[in-house]
XYZ file of C-alpha atoms in Angstrom:
361
model
C -27.140 -12.491 -7.217
C -26.597 -9.256 -9.275
C -24.292 -9.668 -12.116
C -23.237 -5.913 -12.025
C -20.196 -4.550 -10.431
C -19.985 -3.410 -6.916
C -19.744 0.225 -5.885
C -16.121 -0.510 -4.631
C -15.187 -2.119 -7.916
C -16.378 0.887 -9.633
C -14.472 3.299 -7.303
C -11.260 1.025 -7.620
C -11.499 1.391 -11.475
C -11.906 5.035 -11.411
C -9.096 5.676 -9.076
C -6.826 3.365 -11.204
C -7.702 5.392 -14.331
C -7.183 8.891 -12.648
C -3.382 8.614 -13.134
C -3.602 8.333 -16.885
C -6.287 10.846 -17.354
C -5.429 13.908 -19.189
C -7.417 17.240 -19.459
C -10.470 17.511 -21.529
C -9.799 17.369 -25.307
C -6.025 16.739 -24.378
C -4.156 14.148 -26.245
C -0.739 13.398 -27.763
C 2.640 14.361 -26.703
C 1.350 18.082 -26.329
C -1.254 17.246 -23.686
C -0.798 17.755 -19.976
C -1.651 15.434 -17.096
C -4.149 17.118 -14.755
C -4.202 16.006 -11.264
C -7.763 16.322 -9.648
C -8.126 16.472 -5.902
C -9.221 12.762 -5.912
C -6.084 11.678 -7.804
C -3.918 13.827 -5.629
C -5.264 12.281 -2.404
C -4.888 8.617 -3.496
C -1.483 9.025 -5.152
C -0.104 11.104 -2.297
C -1.419 8.531 0.172
C 0.380 5.810 -1.859
C 3.933 7.197 -2.073
C 6.381 4.963 -0.224
C 9.618 5.897 1.489
C 12.351 3.519 2.426
C 15.284 4.414 4.685
C 18.498 2.595 4.858
C 21.018 1.491 7.405
C 24.468 0.132 6.865
C 27.012 0.201 9.608
C 30.705 0.654 8.939
C 33.753 1.770 10.921
C 34.815 5.147 9.820
C 37.600 6.841 11.370
C 37.563 4.528 14.334
C 33.926 4.492 15.141
C 30.795 2.732 13.832
C 28.448 4.988 11.879
C 25.268 4.386 9.532
C 27.134 5.328 6.281
C 23.628 5.401 4.604
C 22.082 7.790 7.160
C 20.017 10.268 5.050
C 19.314 8.224 2.207
C 15.791 7.737 1.146
C 13.998 5.964 -1.821
C 10.598 7.206 -2.865
C 8.411 5.239 -5.169
C 5.103 6.068 -6.859
C 5.919 9.851 -7.208
C 5.438 9.826 -11.023
C 2.858 7.757 -12.919
C 3.725 5.634 -16.006
C 2.064 8.413 -18.164
C 4.223 11.094 -16.584
C 7.166 9.149 -16.993
C 6.501 8.595 -20.734
C 5.984 12.422 -21.185
C 9.167 13.107 -19.370
C 11.360 10.826 -21.415
C 9.763 12.271 -24.784
C 10.597 15.795 -23.706
C 14.218 14.540 -22.701
C 14.367 13.349 -26.350
C 13.344 16.459 -27.728
C 16.066 18.402 -25.846
C 18.650 15.832 -27.087
C 17.454 16.516 -30.574
C 17.662 20.289 -30.106
C 21.290 19.827 -28.685
C 22.349 17.871 -31.648
C 21.118 20.533 -33.901
C 22.941 23.329 -31.803
C 19.736 24.843 -30.542
C 20.696 24.841 -27.072
C 23.374 26.939 -25.363
C 26.949 25.690 -25.947
C 27.564 24.223 -22.318
C 23.903 23.074 -21.782
C 24.457 20.005 -24.310
C 27.426 17.568 -24.128
C 27.621 14.390 -25.982
C 31.133 12.980 -25.592
C 32.971 10.545 -27.962
C 32.583 7.090 -26.942
C 36.168 5.688 -26.929
C 35.932 2.879 -24.321
C 33.291 0.703 -22.334
C 31.678 2.890 -19.712
C 31.961 6.181 -21.586
C 29.491 7.835 -23.717
C 27.057 9.516 -21.394
C 24.935 12.364 -22.814
C 24.489 15.338 -20.328
C 22.015 18.305 -20.439
C 22.646 20.793 -17.865
C 20.089 23.538 -16.799
C 20.455 26.112 -14.391
C 24.426 26.021 -14.147
C 27.288 24.680 -16.031
C 29.078 21.899 -13.762
C 32.670 21.170 -15.053
C 33.576 17.507 -14.150
C 37.241 17.705 -14.520
C 39.909 20.446 -15.229
C 39.086 21.875 -18.494
C 41.131 23.467 -21.516
C 40.582 26.798 -19.851
C 41.968 25.855 -16.577
C 38.584 25.772 -14.710
C 38.727 23.197 -11.961
C 35.837 20.751 -11.183
C 32.799 22.545 -9.911
C 30.302 25.167 -11.192
C 31.760 27.526 -13.672
C 30.286 30.863 -12.605
C 31.004 32.922 -15.673
C 29.214 30.229 -17.812
C 25.597 30.554 -18.948
C 23.445 27.497 -19.804
C 19.482 27.117 -20.544
C 17.089 27.617 -17.465
C 15.243 24.788 -15.952
C 12.408 24.076 -18.492
C 8.788 23.943 -17.457
C 8.343 20.311 -17.311
C 11.254 19.794 -14.875
C 9.935 22.564 -12.886
C 6.750 20.688 -12.596
C 8.769 17.786 -11.228
C 10.350 19.923 -8.662
C 6.931 21.209 -7.408
C 5.668 17.598 -7.213
C 8.406 16.512 -5.209
C 8.220 19.506 -2.684
C 4.503 19.088 -2.437
C 4.617 15.475 -1.750
C 7.476 15.689 1.038
C 10.188 14.193 -1.191
C 12.314 17.236 -0.953
C 12.256 19.928 1.935
C 11.121 23.488 1.082
C 14.246 24.676 2.595
C 16.355 23.052 -0.285
C 14.441 23.576 -3.419
C 16.544 22.717 -6.529
C 17.688 25.525 -8.815
C 19.670 23.372 -11.219
C 19.482 19.883 -12.772
C 21.422 17.587 -15.022
C 19.941 15.073 -17.521
C 21.813 12.162 -17.958
C 21.186 9.818 -21.066
C 23.074 6.345 -20.488
C 23.626 4.067 -23.551
C 24.171 0.354 -22.910
C 27.351 -0.492 -20.980
C 27.818 3.273 -19.672
C 28.493 3.599 -15.935
C 29.332 6.377 -13.296
C 32.357 5.593 -11.416
C 32.326 5.853 -7.430
C 32.256 9.525 -6.236
C 30.928 12.039 -3.974
C 28.873 14.905 -5.343
C 30.665 18.210 -5.438
C 30.064 20.664 -2.468
C 29.122 23.361 -4.721
C 25.703 21.867 -4.346
C 24.092 21.807 -0.914
C 22.375 18.666 0.624
C 19.878 17.027 -0.035
C 19.694 16.567 -3.659
C 17.812 13.867 -5.565
C 17.982 11.581 -8.830
C 14.814 10.339 -10.743
C 15.120 7.203 -12.850
C 13.488 6.402 -16.177
C 13.488 3.987 -19.192
C 14.899 1.085 -17.240
C 15.658 -0.193 -13.930
C 19.266 -0.378 -12.753
C 21.296 -0.497 -9.664
C 23.186 2.093 -7.604
C 26.181 0.952 -5.248
C 27.222 2.715 -1.912
C 30.289 2.213 0.149
C 33.365 3.982 1.679
C 35.437 1.460 -0.249
C 35.005 -0.041 -3.786
C 36.302 -2.718 -5.694
C 37.048 -2.749 -9.621
C 36.023 -5.936 -11.021
C 36.471 -4.893 -14.558
C 35.759 -1.666 -16.897
C 32.716 -0.003 -15.496
C 32.115 -2.870 -12.975
C 32.153 -1.634 -9.530
C 31.217 -3.386 -6.239
C 30.770 -1.702 -2.654
C 28.921 -2.324 0.520
C 25.347 -1.848 -0.449
C 23.546 -2.282 -3.830
C 20.073 -0.693 -4.156
C 17.825 -1.240 -7.119
C 16.220 1.856 -8.692
C 12.669 1.276 -10.038
C 11.166 3.209 -12.673
C 10.161 6.675 -11.532
C 11.575 6.325 -8.267
C 13.221 9.216 -6.446
C 16.632 8.758 -4.800
C 17.456 11.450 -2.167
C 20.844 11.740 -0.880
C 21.715 13.710 2.524
C 23.849 13.345 5.543
C 26.229 10.434 5.514
C 24.924 8.939 2.390
C 25.830 12.154 0.431
C 29.127 13.203 2.244
C 30.518 9.977 3.784
C 29.610 7.186 1.336
C 30.648 7.185 -2.219
C 28.061 6.072 -4.925
C 28.396 4.618 -8.305
C 26.296 3.422 -11.286
C 27.808 0.243 -12.749
C 27.380 -0.413 -16.371
C 23.812 -0.458 -17.317
C 22.450 -3.202 -19.512
C 20.161 -1.230 -21.491
C 19.456 2.556 -22.277
C 18.606 4.642 -19.054
C 17.720 8.169 -18.311
C 18.389 9.942 -14.998
C 17.620 13.557 -13.939
C 19.430 14.826 -10.851
C 18.024 18.004 -9.200
C 20.420 20.066 -6.753
C 20.497 23.406 -5.206
C 23.403 25.426 -5.727
C 25.476 26.794 -2.796
C 24.818 30.672 -2.510
C 28.500 31.312 -2.838
C 28.754 29.275 -6.041
C 25.693 30.546 -8.143
C 26.765 31.920 -11.627
C 27.131 35.605 -11.925
C 24.358 35.939 -14.503
C 21.869 33.855 -12.682
C 18.328 35.012 -11.984
C 16.183 33.018 -9.456
C 13.044 31.402 -11.220
C 9.933 32.942 -9.673
C 8.054 29.718 -10.274
C 10.456 28.061 -7.793
C 10.045 30.335 -4.911
C 8.397 29.687 -1.720
C 6.969 26.405 -2.554
C 5.133 24.481 0.111
C 4.458 20.845 0.975
C 1.002 19.415 1.093
C -0.625 18.978 4.365
C -0.534 15.494 5.673
C -3.780 15.862 7.490
C -5.601 19.112 6.196
C -9.066 20.272 6.683
C -9.936 19.563 3.166
C -8.500 16.183 3.141
C -8.765 14.563 6.695
C -8.190 11.155 5.396
C -5.102 11.613 3.352
C -2.667 9.003 4.500
C 0.699 10.148 5.544
C 3.722 8.980 3.725
C 4.482 5.411 4.212
C 7.805 4.269 5.391
C 9.507 0.989 5.001
C 12.137 0.883 7.789
C 15.003 -1.343 8.147
C 15.263 -1.514 11.802
C 15.626 -4.721 13.792
C 12.074 -6.306 13.884
C 10.435 -6.379 17.397
C 10.016 -9.785 19.296
C 6.244 -9.789 18.323
C 6.988 -8.897 14.700
C 4.319 -11.105 13.271
C 1.574 -9.674 15.459
C 2.677 -6.104 14.889
C 2.640 -6.736 11.114
C -0.874 -8.126 11.184
C -2.076 -5.123 13.123
C -0.245 -2.636 10.882
C -1.867 -4.332 7.784
C -5.090 -4.068 9.164
C -4.717 -0.521 10.207
C -3.788 0.369 6.679
C -6.572 -1.602 5.155
C -9.000 0.532 7.348
C -7.248 3.816 6.378
C -7.456 2.815 2.796
C -11.212 2.088 3.103
C -11.819 5.342 4.633
C -9.963 7.204 1.768
C -11.950 5.233 -1.025
C -15.238 6.195 1.027
C -14.358 9.792 1.439
C -13.413 10.100 -2.250
C -16.626 8.359 -3.388
C -18.739 11.187 -1.599
C -16.675 14.097 -2.977
C -17.234 16.118 -5.847
C -14.293 16.284 -8.243
C -12.445 19.438 -8.097
C -9.486 20.804 -10.079
C -6.218 21.301 -8.311
C -4.577 24.783 -8.458
C -1.346 22.891 -9.426
C -0.440 23.263 -13.049
C -0.483 20.252 -15.232
C 2.531 18.948 -17.196
C 3.580 21.014 -20.136
C 5.664 19.807 -23.039
C 9.415 21.135 -22.675
C 9.237 22.674 -26.096
C 6.490 25.032 -24.700
C 7.712 28.822 -24.128
C 4.644 29.309 -21.877
C 5.566 30.559 -18.213
C 3.903 28.205 -15.784
C 2.282 30.040 -12.857
C 2.077 28.101 -9.450
C -0.837 29.140 -7.501
C -0.299 28.930 -3.718
C -3.134 28.568 -1.046
């Protein structure tokens, strides 16, 4: 018997290393993460999407209050998450030093349990409550904040390319939230100055998000509703339909520091007066699920919460066998292909002033 590794072992190890590989000569926080075609294929194939169902009586009829809610995992690698978090801290430091526009950065005084969330807004200034100038909650159209930085634009491109967000609703604003320990977000429905769908990406620590039409307050920052959904690191939660407009959502007090980034598209009638559309975010298109160049790219996988069929055990075995065969085809295909460089740009540090160009095929 040969003591060497098999071809499959070598391929498997190579694929695992791809998500952490930077460009040639790149290192440190300033380096980018370069996706090659092999990496794009295998990572896109491994994205998981889960839909949710929770039936409740609303205005006299039973509806799925979580209709439109999706949770996507494996969209951002561990290395990409670390780079994004580093850049968020860079912007927090700039905000503290007054190097960002006035309404871009907000760090409120922590006066009770549940308060003290740092917010960094890009694209538009959203007002959470009636302010001292008499502005009601919503987008303040005559306020100017910093534009979406290059790294966050790359996140948007990734989510559109990988079928997480539709090309008909490309975000043109976002808000970064930095939660300290014991900080929460009370139950609410996102303002309709923003169209649907919108999404939130989670970093640093796992936490729960709670949905429901009715909430119970158990204590300061402690809310309970009809459904509690854990948000894993790097996951993307997409809210649309009933999950965005019928059910409220809340983040109860977090046990440790957490960062989230929420991406939203502004309603055309609410866009700030001086807003200039970003050319890097125009006409983005998703990758083909089964293109000519990658006939073996697997479609996005879905974990449904429907009732299991009567022959669920047999069906599950068949599905597992089919997935194993498809995965083997991907590995065999990748082993025979020559590495090629994607036209999509790599992740840039937020401090970069370089304009990112998105090459469309």
